[in-house]
Amino acid sequence: KAHIIEWTGESRRSVSAIDFLGQIDQQIGLLRAHGVKAGDRIASYSPSTRIAMMAAEFAALRLGAVICPLHTNVTRRDFDAIVKNVMPAFCLLEGKQAVREVEHLCVDTPSFTFIDIAENPGPSVDHTLEKLTSEDPALVISTSGTSGRPKGVLLSHQSIAAITISCTAVVPINRKHIFMSFLPASHI
């Protein structure tokens, strides 16, 4: 059985792949309730790799939105530059503390709507999803800004699939293997 495991400090939580798909459906319902649609850019802010945030990001991708993961350790100036460059309509986060952190990092009043992924409106009823192509944008990651301000790099669904496939060429994996990643999407 495939499982997703989340370690937070000393605690450990395991979710089956089937349950994870259910969480994605719930997040699709939440995102639709907030008006998220194909083509929207959605920032995601999470201090750690959490199952709930992964489900929300997958839900946004299933709706055809573009994920823009935000580093939690950037300076206020760089955060502002990234937000102005990406211009997200929404920001996924978890809990009131995260809202306060993002509000503190914003130089100006945030021009996006906060979506607290801890809200749970129930499963998505309408399973009609956008028809996406492999060339459709999926992810905007920000460079570190070592030669100036951070810049956004747009990755398509095909690019993400190619990254995954190329990893398996270097480290062959199959169903018998366990794969571990502790980095958030902002570190692709």
Short mmCIF file of N, CA and C in Angstrom, two decimals:
data_model
loop_
_atom_site.label_atom_id
_atom_site.label_comp_id
_atom_site.label_asym_id
_atom_site.label_seq_id
_atom_site.Cartn_x
_atom_site.Cartn_y
_atom_site.Cartn_z
N LYS A 1 0.84 -1.20 0.00
CA LYS A 1 0.00 0.00 0.00
C LYS A 1 0.87 1.24 0.00
N ALA A 2 0.49 2.20 -0.80
CA ALA A 2 1.20 3.47 -0.85
C ALA A 2 0.70 4.38 0.27
N HIS A 3 1.63 5.01 0.95
CA HIS A 3 1.31 5.94 2.03
C HIS A 3 2.13 7.21 1.89
N ILE A 4 1.57 8.27 2.40
CA ILE A 4 2.29 9.53 2.53
C ILE A 4 2.49 9.73 4.02
N ILE A 5 3.72 9.99 4.40
CA ILE A 5 4.04 10.13 5.82
C ILE A 5 4.52 11.54 6.09
N GLU A 6 4.01 12.13 7.14
CA GLU A 6 4.38 13.49 7.53
C GLU A 6 5.01 13.44 8.91
N TRP A 7 6.23 13.94 9.01
CA TRP A 7 6.89 14.07 10.31
C TRP A 7 6.91 15.53 10.67
N THR A 8 6.42 15.85 11.84
CA THR A 8 6.47 17.20 12.36
C THR A 8 7.04 17.12 13.76
N GLY A 9 8.30 17.52 13.89
CA GLY A 9 8.95 17.37 15.19
C GLY A 9 9.01 15.91 15.57
N GLU A 10 8.40 15.56 16.69
CA GLU A 10 8.40 14.18 17.17
C GLU A 10 7.19 13.39 16.68
N SER A 11 6.20 14.07 16.12
CA SER A 11 4.99 13.35 15.72
C SER A 11 5.08 12.88 14.26
N ARG A 12 4.37 11.80 14.00
CA ARG A 12 4.36 11.21 12.68
C ARG A 12 2.92 10.89 12.32
N ARG A 13 2.54 11.19 11.08
CA ARG A 13 1.18 10.92 10.61
C ARG A 13 1.28 10.24 9.25
N SER A 14 0.49 9.21 9.05
CA SER A 14 0.51 8.46 7.81
C SER A 14 -0.87 8.54 7.16
N VAL A 15 -0.89 8.76 5.85
CA VAL A 15 -2.13 8.85 5.10
C VAL A 15 -2.00 7.92 3.89
N SER A 16 -3.00 7.08 3.67
CA SER A 16 -2.95 6.19 2.50
C SER A 16 -3.13 7.02 1.23
N ALA A 17 -2.69 6.47 0.11
CA ALA A 17 -2.84 7.17 -1.16
C ALA A 17 -4.32 7.45 -1.47
N ILE A 18 -5.19 6.51 -1.13
CA ILE A 18 -6.63 6.69 -1.35
C ILE A 18 -7.16 7.84 -0.50
N ASP A 19 -6.75 7.90 0.78
CA ASP A 19 -7.18 9.00 1.65
C ASP A 19 -6.63 10.34 1.15
N PHE A 20 -5.41 10.32 0.62
CA PHE A 20 -4.82 11.55 0.08
C PHE A 20 -5.65 12.04 -1.10
N LEU A 21 -6.10 11.15 -1.97
CA LEU A 21 -6.96 11.55 -3.08
C LEU A 21 -8.26 12.17 -2.56
N GLY A 22 -8.79 11.62 -1.45
CA GLY A 22 -9.98 12.21 -0.83
C GLY A 22 -9.71 13.61 -0.31
N GLN A 23 -8.51 13.82 0.25
CA GLN A 23 -8.15 15.17 0.72
C GLN A 23 -8.05 16.13 -0.45
N ILE A 24 -7.53 15.66 -1.57
CA ILE A 24 -7.47 16.51 -2.76
C ILE A 24 -8.87 16.91 -3.18
N ASP A 25 -9.82 15.96 -3.19
CA ASP A 25 -11.21 16.29 -3.53
C ASP A 25 -11.78 17.35 -2.58
N GLN A 26 -11.50 17.20 -1.27
CA GLN A 26 -11.99 18.20 -0.32
C GLN A 26 -11.39 19.57 -0.62
N GLN A 27 -10.11 19.60 -0.94
CA GLN A 27 -9.47 20.88 -1.24
C GLN A 27 -10.00 21.48 -2.54
N ILE A 28 -10.35 20.63 -3.52
CA ILE A 28 -10.97 21.13 -4.75
C ILE A 28 -12.26 21.85 -4.39
N GLY A 29 -13.06 21.24 -3.48
CA GLY A 29 -14.29 21.88 -3.04
C GLY A 29 -14.03 23.22 -2.37
N LEU A 30 -13.01 23.27 -1.52
CA LEU A 30 -12.66 24.52 -0.83
C LEU A 30 -12.22 25.59 -1.84
N LEU A 31 -11.35 25.20 -2.77
CA LEU A 31 -10.86 26.17 -3.75
C LEU A 31 -11.98 26.67 -4.65
N ARG A 32 -12.86 25.77 -5.06
CA ARG A 32 -14.01 26.21 -5.88
C ARG A 32 -14.91 27.16 -5.09
N ALA A 33 -15.09 26.89 -3.80
CA ALA A 33 -15.92 27.76 -2.96
C ALA A 33 -15.34 29.18 -2.90
N HIS A 34 -14.03 29.28 -3.04
CA HIS A 34 -13.37 30.59 -3.03
C HIS A 34 -13.26 31.20 -4.42
N GLY A 35 -13.75 30.49 -5.44
CA GLY A 35 -13.75 31.03 -6.80
C GLY A 35 -12.50 30.77 -7.61
N VAL A 36 -11.66 29.83 -7.18
CA VAL A 36 -10.45 29.51 -7.94
C VAL A 36 -10.85 28.86 -9.25
N LYS A 37 -10.19 29.31 -10.33
CA LYS A 37 -10.47 28.75 -11.65
C LYS A 37 -9.18 28.57 -12.43
N ALA A 38 -9.29 27.92 -13.57
CA ALA A 38 -8.12 27.66 -14.41
C ALA A 38 -7.42 28.97 -14.76
N GLY A 39 -6.10 28.92 -14.70
CA GLY A 39 -5.29 30.10 -15.05
C GLY A 39 -4.96 30.99 -13.87
N ASP A 40 -5.71 30.86 -12.75
CA ASP A 40 -5.41 31.68 -11.58
C ASP A 40 -4.03 31.31 -11.04
N ARG A 41 -3.32 32.31 -10.59
CA ARG A 41 -2.04 32.06 -9.91
C ARG A 41 -2.31 32.05 -8.42
N ILE A 42 -1.82 30.99 -7.77
CA ILE A 42 -2.08 30.80 -6.35
C ILE A 42 -0.76 30.65 -5.62
N ALA A 43 -0.48 31.58 -4.72
CA ALA A 43 0.70 31.45 -3.87
C ALA A 43 0.41 30.38 -2.81
N SER A 44 1.44 29.68 -2.38
CA SER A 44 1.28 28.75 -1.26
C SER A 44 2.40 29.04 -0.27
N TYR A 45 2.02 29.11 1.00
CA TYR A 45 2.96 29.48 2.05
C TYR A 45 2.84 28.47 3.17
N SER A 46 3.89 27.68 3.36
CA SER A 46 3.89 26.67 4.40
C SER A 46 5.29 26.53 4.96
N PRO A 47 5.46 26.66 6.28
CA PRO A 47 6.79 26.55 6.87
C PRO A 47 7.37 25.15 6.82
N SER A 48 6.55 24.15 6.51
CA SER A 48 7.05 22.78 6.41
C SER A 48 6.24 22.05 5.35
N THR A 49 6.75 20.92 4.92
CA THR A 49 6.02 20.12 3.95
C THR A 49 4.92 19.37 4.69
N ARG A 50 3.71 19.78 4.47
CA ARG A 50 2.56 19.21 5.17
C ARG A 50 1.66 18.51 4.16
N ILE A 51 1.06 17.41 4.59
CA ILE A 51 0.17 16.67 3.71
C ILE A 51 -0.98 17.54 3.24
N ALA A 52 -1.54 18.33 4.16
CA ALA A 52 -2.67 19.19 3.80
C ALA A 52 -2.28 20.19 2.71
N MET A 53 -1.08 20.76 2.79
CA MET A 53 -0.66 21.72 1.77
C MET A 53 -0.42 21.01 0.44
N MET A 54 0.17 19.83 0.49
CA MET A 54 0.37 19.07 -0.76
C MET A 54 -0.97 18.79 -1.42
N ALA A 55 -1.98 18.40 -0.63
CA ALA A 55 -3.31 18.13 -1.18
C ALA A 55 -3.91 19.39 -1.79
N ALA A 56 -3.74 20.53 -1.13
CA ALA A 56 -4.27 21.79 -1.65
C ALA A 56 -3.57 22.18 -2.96
N GLU A 57 -2.25 21.97 -3.02
CA GLU A 57 -1.52 22.30 -4.24
C GLU A 57 -1.92 21.38 -5.38
N PHE A 58 -2.08 20.08 -5.11
CA PHE A 58 -2.56 19.15 -6.14
C PHE A 58 -3.96 19.54 -6.59
N ALA A 59 -4.82 19.94 -5.66
CA ALA A 59 -6.18 20.37 -6.00
C ALA A 59 -6.14 21.58 -6.95
N ALA A 60 -5.30 22.54 -6.63
CA ALA A 60 -5.18 23.72 -7.49
C ALA A 60 -4.72 23.32 -8.90
N LEU A 61 -3.75 22.42 -8.96
CA LEU A 61 -3.28 21.95 -10.27
C LEU A 61 -4.39 21.23 -11.02
N ARG A 62 -5.20 20.43 -10.32
CA ARG A 62 -6.32 19.73 -10.97
C ARG A 62 -7.35 20.71 -11.53
N LEU A 63 -7.46 21.88 -10.90
CA LEU A 63 -8.39 22.90 -11.39
C LEU A 63 -7.79 23.75 -12.50
N GLY A 64 -6.51 23.53 -12.81
CA GLY A 64 -5.86 24.30 -13.87
C GLY A 64 -5.21 25.58 -13.38
N ALA A 65 -5.13 25.76 -12.07
CA ALA A 65 -4.47 26.95 -11.52
C ALA A 65 -2.95 26.73 -11.54
N VAL A 66 -2.22 27.80 -11.36
CA VAL A 66 -0.76 27.77 -11.35
C VAL A 66 -0.28 28.01 -9.93
N ILE A 67 0.51 27.10 -9.40
CA ILE A 67 1.01 27.19 -8.02
C ILE A 67 2.27 28.04 -7.99
N CYS A 68 2.36 28.92 -7.03
CA CYS A 68 3.53 29.77 -6.82
C CYS A 68 3.98 29.60 -5.37
N PRO A 69 4.77 28.58 -5.07
CA PRO A 69 5.19 28.36 -3.69
C PRO A 69 6.11 29.48 -3.21
N LEU A 70 5.85 29.96 -2.00
CA LEU A 70 6.64 31.05 -1.42
C LEU A 70 7.56 30.49 -0.35
N HIS A 71 8.81 30.87 -0.40
CA HIS A 71 9.75 30.47 0.65
C HIS A 71 9.34 31.16 1.95
N THR A 72 9.47 30.46 3.04
CA THR A 72 9.11 31.06 4.33
C THR A 72 10.29 31.78 4.97
N ASN A 73 11.46 31.66 4.35
CA ASN A 73 12.65 32.30 4.95
C ASN A 73 13.19 33.45 4.11
N VAL A 74 12.36 34.04 3.25
CA VAL A 74 12.83 35.15 2.44
C VAL A 74 12.71 36.47 3.21
N THR A 75 13.46 37.44 2.76
CA THR A 75 13.37 38.77 3.36
C THR A 75 12.06 39.42 2.91
N ARG A 76 11.68 40.42 3.62
CA ARG A 76 10.46 41.15 3.27
C ARG A 76 10.57 41.75 1.88
N ARG A 77 11.74 42.27 1.54
CA ARG A 77 11.96 42.88 0.22
C ARG A 77 11.82 41.84 -0.89
N ASP A 78 12.43 40.66 -0.70
CA ASP A 78 12.34 39.61 -1.71
C ASP A 78 10.91 39.06 -1.82
N PHE A 79 10.25 38.90 -0.67
CA PHE A 79 8.86 38.44 -0.67
C PHE A 79 8.00 39.39 -1.50
N ASP A 80 8.17 40.67 -1.27
CA ASP A 80 7.41 41.69 -2.00
C ASP A 80 7.70 41.61 -3.50
N ALA A 81 8.98 41.42 -3.86
CA ALA A 81 9.36 41.32 -5.27
C ALA A 81 8.71 40.10 -5.92
N ILE A 82 8.70 38.98 -5.21
CA ILE A 82 8.11 37.75 -5.75
C ILE A 82 6.61 37.94 -5.95
N VAL A 83 5.93 38.48 -4.95
CA VAL A 83 4.48 38.68 -5.05
C VAL A 83 4.15 39.65 -6.18
N LYS A 84 4.92 40.73 -6.33
CA LYS A 84 4.66 41.68 -7.42
C LYS A 84 4.94 41.06 -8.78
N ASN A 85 5.92 40.17 -8.85
CA ASN A 85 6.25 39.49 -10.11
C ASN A 85 5.18 38.48 -10.49
N VAL A 86 4.74 37.69 -9.53
CA VAL A 86 3.80 36.59 -9.79
C VAL A 86 2.35 37.08 -9.84
N MET A 87 2.01 38.05 -9.02
CA MET A 87 0.66 38.60 -8.90
C MET A 87 -0.40 37.51 -8.66
N PRO A 88 -0.27 36.78 -7.54
CA PRO A 88 -1.26 35.73 -7.26
C PRO A 88 -2.62 36.33 -6.91
N ALA A 89 -3.68 35.61 -7.27
CA ALA A 89 -5.02 36.03 -6.91
C ALA A 89 -5.39 35.49 -5.52
N PHE A 90 -4.74 34.38 -5.14
CA PHE A 90 -5.03 33.72 -3.87
C PHE A 90 -3.72 33.31 -3.19
N CYS A 91 -3.81 33.07 -1.89
CA CYS A 91 -2.66 32.56 -1.15
C CYS A 91 -3.14 31.44 -0.23
N LEU A 92 -2.63 30.22 -0.49
CA LEU A 92 -2.95 29.07 0.36
C LEU A 92 -2.05 29.09 1.58
N LEU A 93 -2.64 28.90 2.74
CA LEU A 93 -1.87 28.79 3.97
C LEU A 93 -2.70 28.04 4.98
N GLU A 94 -2.09 27.75 6.12
CA GLU A 94 -2.78 26.95 7.12
C GLU A 94 -2.72 27.64 8.48
N GLY A 95 -3.86 28.18 8.90
CA GLY A 95 -3.97 28.77 10.23
C GLY A 95 -3.74 30.27 10.28
N LYS A 96 -4.21 30.85 11.37
CA LYS A 96 -4.14 32.31 11.58
C LYS A 96 -2.70 32.81 11.71
N GLN A 97 -1.82 31.99 12.31
CA GLN A 97 -0.42 32.39 12.45
C GLN A 97 0.21 32.62 11.08
N ALA A 98 -0.08 31.73 10.13
CA ALA A 98 0.46 31.88 8.78
C ALA A 98 -0.07 33.14 8.12
N VAL A 99 -1.33 33.48 8.35
CA VAL A 99 -1.90 34.71 7.80
C VAL A 99 -1.13 35.91 8.34
N ARG A 100 -0.87 35.92 9.64
CA ARG A 100 -0.12 37.03 10.24
C ARG A 100 1.29 37.13 9.66
N GLU A 101 1.94 35.98 9.45
CA GLU A 101 3.29 35.98 8.89
C GLU A 101 3.29 36.57 7.48
N VAL A 102 2.34 36.16 6.65
CA VAL A 102 2.28 36.67 5.28
C VAL A 102 1.93 38.15 5.29
N GLU A 103 0.98 38.55 6.12
CA GLU A 103 0.63 39.98 6.20
C GLU A 103 1.84 40.80 6.61
N HIS A 104 2.67 40.27 7.53
CA HIS A 104 3.88 40.97 7.97
C HIS A 104 4.89 41.08 6.83
N LEU A 105 4.99 40.06 6.00
CA LEU A 105 5.96 40.07 4.91
C LEU A 105 5.54 40.98 3.76
N CYS A 106 4.24 41.24 3.62
CA CYS A 106 3.77 42.09 2.53
C CYS A 106 4.08 43.55 2.85
N VAL A 107 4.79 44.20 1.93
CA VAL A 107 5.10 45.62 2.10
C VAL A 107 3.81 46.43 1.98
N ASP A 108 3.02 46.11 0.98
CA ASP A 108 1.72 46.75 0.79
C ASP A 108 0.64 45.79 1.27
N THR A 109 -0.59 46.30 1.31
CA THR A 109 -1.71 45.43 1.66
C THR A 109 -1.79 44.31 0.63
N PRO A 110 -1.92 43.06 1.07
CA PRO A 110 -1.97 41.96 0.11
C PRO A 110 -3.11 42.15 -0.89
N SER A 111 -2.80 41.92 -2.16
CA SER A 111 -3.82 42.05 -3.20
C SER A 111 -4.46 40.70 -3.51
N PHE A 112 -4.17 39.71 -2.67
CA PHE A 112 -4.73 38.38 -2.91
C PHE A 112 -5.65 37.99 -1.77
N THR A 113 -6.46 36.98 -2.03
CA THR A 113 -7.39 36.45 -1.04
C THR A 113 -6.72 35.28 -0.32
N PHE A 114 -6.73 35.30 1.00
CA PHE A 114 -6.20 34.19 1.78
C PHE A 114 -7.18 33.03 1.76
N ILE A 115 -6.67 31.82 1.57
CA ILE A 115 -7.48 30.61 1.68
C ILE A 115 -6.81 29.74 2.75
N ASP A 116 -7.50 29.60 3.87
CA ASP A 116 -6.99 28.75 4.95
C ASP A 116 -7.38 27.32 4.63
N ILE A 117 -6.38 26.48 4.31
CA ILE A 117 -6.66 25.12 3.87
C ILE A 117 -7.19 24.25 5.00
N ALA A 118 -7.20 24.76 6.23
CA ALA A 118 -7.77 24.01 7.35
C ALA A 118 -9.30 24.03 7.30
N GLU A 119 -9.87 25.01 6.54
CA GLU A 119 -11.32 25.02 6.36
C GLU A 119 -11.68 23.75 5.60
N ASN A 120 -12.83 23.20 5.88
CA ASN A 120 -13.21 21.96 5.21
C ASN A 120 -14.68 22.01 4.80
N PRO A 121 -14.95 22.42 3.55
CA PRO A 121 -16.35 22.49 3.13
C PRO A 121 -16.92 21.14 2.70
N GLY A 122 -16.13 20.08 2.80
CA GLY A 122 -16.60 18.76 2.38
C GLY A 122 -16.09 18.44 0.99
N PRO A 123 -16.38 17.23 0.52
CA PRO A 123 -15.86 16.82 -0.78
C PRO A 123 -16.45 17.63 -1.92
N SER A 124 -15.68 17.75 -2.97
CA SER A 124 -16.14 18.41 -4.17
C SER A 124 -17.19 17.53 -4.84
N VAL A 125 -18.34 18.10 -5.16
CA VAL A 125 -19.40 17.31 -5.77
C VAL A 125 -19.22 17.24 -7.28
N ASP A 126 -18.88 18.35 -7.88
CA ASP A 126 -18.70 18.41 -9.33
C ASP A 126 -17.29 17.96 -9.68
N HIS A 127 -17.17 16.80 -10.28
CA HIS A 127 -15.85 16.28 -10.62
C HIS A 127 -15.42 16.68 -12.03
N THR A 128 -16.12 17.65 -12.62
CA THR A 128 -15.72 18.15 -13.92
C THR A 128 -14.50 19.03 -13.72
N LEU A 129 -13.39 18.62 -14.27
CA LEU A 129 -12.16 19.37 -14.12
C LEU A 129 -11.74 19.94 -15.47
N GLU A 130 -10.90 20.94 -15.40
CA GLU A 130 -10.40 21.55 -16.63
C GLU A 130 -9.61 20.53 -17.44
N LYS A 131 -9.76 20.60 -18.74
CA LYS A 131 -8.93 19.77 -19.62
C LYS A 131 -7.62 20.52 -19.80
N LEU A 132 -6.56 19.91 -19.33
CA LEU A 132 -5.26 20.55 -19.38
C LEU A 132 -4.40 19.87 -20.43
N THR A 133 -3.46 20.64 -20.97
CA THR A 133 -2.49 20.06 -21.87
C THR A 133 -1.15 20.00 -21.15
N SER A 134 -0.23 19.24 -21.68
CA SER A 134 1.08 19.12 -21.05
C SER A 134 1.83 20.45 -21.07
N GLU A 135 1.47 21.34 -21.99
CA GLU A 135 2.15 22.63 -22.09
C GLU A 135 1.57 23.69 -21.14
N ASP A 136 0.42 23.42 -20.54
CA ASP A 136 -0.19 24.40 -19.64
C ASP A 136 0.73 24.67 -18.46
N PRO A 137 0.76 25.92 -18.00
CA PRO A 137 1.60 26.25 -16.85
C PRO A 137 1.09 25.56 -15.59
N ALA A 138 2.04 25.13 -14.75
CA ALA A 138 1.68 24.44 -13.52
C ALA A 138 2.28 25.10 -12.29
N LEU A 139 3.49 25.60 -12.42
CA LEU A 139 4.24 26.04 -11.25
C LEU A 139 5.13 27.22 -11.61
N VAL A 140 5.16 28.21 -10.76
CA VAL A 140 6.13 29.30 -10.89
C VAL A 140 7.02 29.22 -9.66
N ILE A 141 8.29 28.91 -9.88
CA ILE A 141 9.22 28.89 -8.75
C ILE A 141 10.09 30.13 -8.85
N SER A 142 10.53 30.60 -7.72
CA SER A 142 11.35 31.81 -7.69
C SER A 142 12.81 31.45 -7.53
N THR A 143 13.64 32.14 -8.28
CA THR A 143 15.08 31.95 -8.13
C THR A 143 15.50 32.54 -6.80
N SER A 144 16.69 32.23 -6.37
CA SER A 144 17.16 32.70 -5.07
C SER A 144 17.50 34.19 -5.08
N GLY A 145 17.63 34.77 -6.24
CA GLY A 145 17.95 36.19 -6.30
C GLY A 145 19.40 36.50 -6.03
N THR A 146 20.30 35.55 -6.28
CA THR A 146 21.72 35.77 -5.98
C THR A 146 22.32 36.87 -6.85
N SER A 147 21.78 37.08 -8.03
CA SER A 147 22.31 38.14 -8.90
C SER A 147 21.35 39.32 -8.97
N GLY A 148 20.56 39.50 -7.97
CA GLY A 148 19.58 40.58 -7.94
C GLY A 148 18.33 40.10 -7.24
N ARG A 149 17.20 40.67 -7.62
CA ARG A 149 15.93 40.27 -7.03
C ARG A 149 15.50 38.90 -7.57
N PRO A 150 14.74 38.14 -6.78
CA PRO A 150 14.26 36.84 -7.26
C PRO A 150 13.40 37.00 -8.51
N LYS A 151 13.49 36.03 -9.40
CA LYS A 151 12.70 36.04 -10.62
C LYS A 151 11.89 34.76 -10.69
N GLY A 152 10.72 34.83 -11.29
CA GLY A 152 9.86 33.67 -11.43
C GLY A 152 10.24 32.84 -12.64
N VAL A 153 10.26 31.53 -12.47
CA VAL A 153 10.52 30.59 -13.55
C VAL A 153 9.26 29.74 -13.71
N LEU A 154 8.67 29.79 -14.90
CA LEU A 154 7.42 29.08 -15.16
C LEU A 154 7.70 27.66 -15.64
N LEU A 155 7.09 26.68 -14.96
CA LEU A 155 7.22 25.28 -15.35
C LEU A 155 5.87 24.75 -15.80
N SER A 156 5.85 24.02 -16.89
CA SER A 156 4.62 23.41 -17.38
C SER A 156 4.41 22.07 -16.70
N HIS A 157 3.23 21.49 -16.91
CA HIS A 157 2.97 20.15 -16.41
C HIS A 157 3.98 19.17 -17.00
N GLN A 158 4.31 19.37 -18.28
CA GLN A 158 5.28 18.51 -18.95
C GLN A 158 6.66 18.64 -18.30
N SER A 159 7.05 19.85 -17.92
CA SER A 159 8.35 20.06 -17.26
C SER A 159 8.42 19.30 -15.94
N ILE A 160 7.35 19.35 -15.17
CA ILE A 160 7.34 18.66 -13.88
C ILE A 160 7.42 17.15 -14.10
N ALA A 161 6.68 16.65 -15.10
CA ALA A 161 6.75 15.21 -15.41
C ALA A 161 8.16 14.83 -15.85
N ALA A 162 8.80 15.69 -16.65
CA ALA A 162 10.17 15.40 -17.11
C ALA A 162 11.15 15.37 -15.94
N ILE A 163 10.97 16.27 -14.98
CA ILE A 163 11.83 16.28 -13.79
C ILE A 163 11.69 14.95 -13.04
N THR A 164 10.45 14.51 -12.87
CA THR A 164 10.18 13.26 -12.16
C THR A 164 10.78 12.07 -12.90
N ILE A 165 10.56 12.02 -14.19
CA ILE A 165 11.08 10.90 -15.00
C ILE A 165 12.60 10.90 -14.99
N SER A 166 13.22 12.08 -15.09
CA SER A 166 14.69 12.13 -15.10
C SER A 166 15.26 11.67 -13.76
N CYS A 167 14.55 11.92 -12.68
CA CYS A 167 15.01 11.43 -11.37
C CYS A 167 15.03 9.91 -11.34
N THR A 168 14.03 9.29 -11.96
CA THR A 168 13.98 7.83 -11.96
C THR A 168 15.06 7.23 -12.86
N ALA A 169 15.58 8.01 -13.80
CA ALA A 169 16.69 7.53 -14.63
C ALA A 169 17.98 7.48 -13.82
N VAL A 170 18.12 8.41 -12.89
CA VAL A 170 19.32 8.46 -12.06
C VAL A 170 19.22 7.48 -10.89
N VAL A 171 18.05 7.46 -10.26
CA VAL A 171 17.80 6.57 -9.14
C VAL A 171 16.58 5.72 -9.50
N PRO A 172 16.80 4.54 -10.08
CA PRO A 172 15.66 3.72 -10.49
C PRO A 172 14.81 3.31 -9.29
N ILE A 173 13.52 3.61 -9.37
CA ILE A 173 12.61 3.24 -8.29
C ILE A 173 11.43 2.47 -8.89
N ASN A 174 10.80 1.67 -8.06
CA ASN A 174 9.59 0.97 -8.46
C ASN A 174 8.66 0.88 -7.25
N ARG A 175 7.61 0.10 -7.37
CA ARG A 175 6.61 0.01 -6.30
C ARG A 175 7.16 -0.51 -4.98
N LYS A 176 8.27 -1.20 -5.02
CA LYS A 176 8.83 -1.78 -3.79
C LYS A 176 9.63 -0.76 -2.99
N HIS A 177 9.95 0.36 -3.60
CA HIS A 177 10.79 1.36 -2.95
C HIS A 177 9.98 2.37 -2.15
N ILE A 178 10.66 2.99 -1.23
CA ILE A 178 10.08 4.08 -0.44
C ILE A 178 10.80 5.35 -0.88
N PHE A 179 10.03 6.37 -1.18
CA PHE A 179 10.60 7.64 -1.61
C PHE A 179 10.33 8.66 -0.52
N MET A 180 11.35 9.43 -0.16
CA MET A 180 11.18 10.44 0.87
C MET A 180 11.59 11.80 0.34
N SER A 181 10.75 12.79 0.58
CA SER A 181 11.08 14.16 0.24
C SER A 181 10.67 15.03 1.41
N PHE A 182 11.56 15.87 1.85
CA PHE A 182 11.21 16.76 2.96
C PHE A 182 11.22 18.21 2.53
N LEU A 183 11.32 18.46 1.24
CA LEU A 183 11.37 19.82 0.74
C LEU A 183 10.00 20.24 0.21
N PRO A 184 9.60 21.48 0.46
CA PRO A 184 8.35 21.97 -0.12
C PRO A 184 8.51 22.24 -1.62
N ALA A 185 7.41 22.49 -2.30
CA ALA A 185 7.43 22.71 -3.75
C ALA A 185 8.32 23.87 -4.16
N SER A 186 8.58 24.79 -3.25
CA SER A 186 9.42 25.95 -3.60
C SER A 186 10.87 25.55 -3.81
N HIS A 187 11.23 24.29 -3.54
CA HIS A 187 12.60 23.83 -3.68
C HIS A 187 12.81 22.89 -4.86
N ILE A 188 11.90 22.87 -5.82
CA ILE A 188 12.08 21.97 -6.98
C ILE A 188 13.34 22.36 -7.71
#
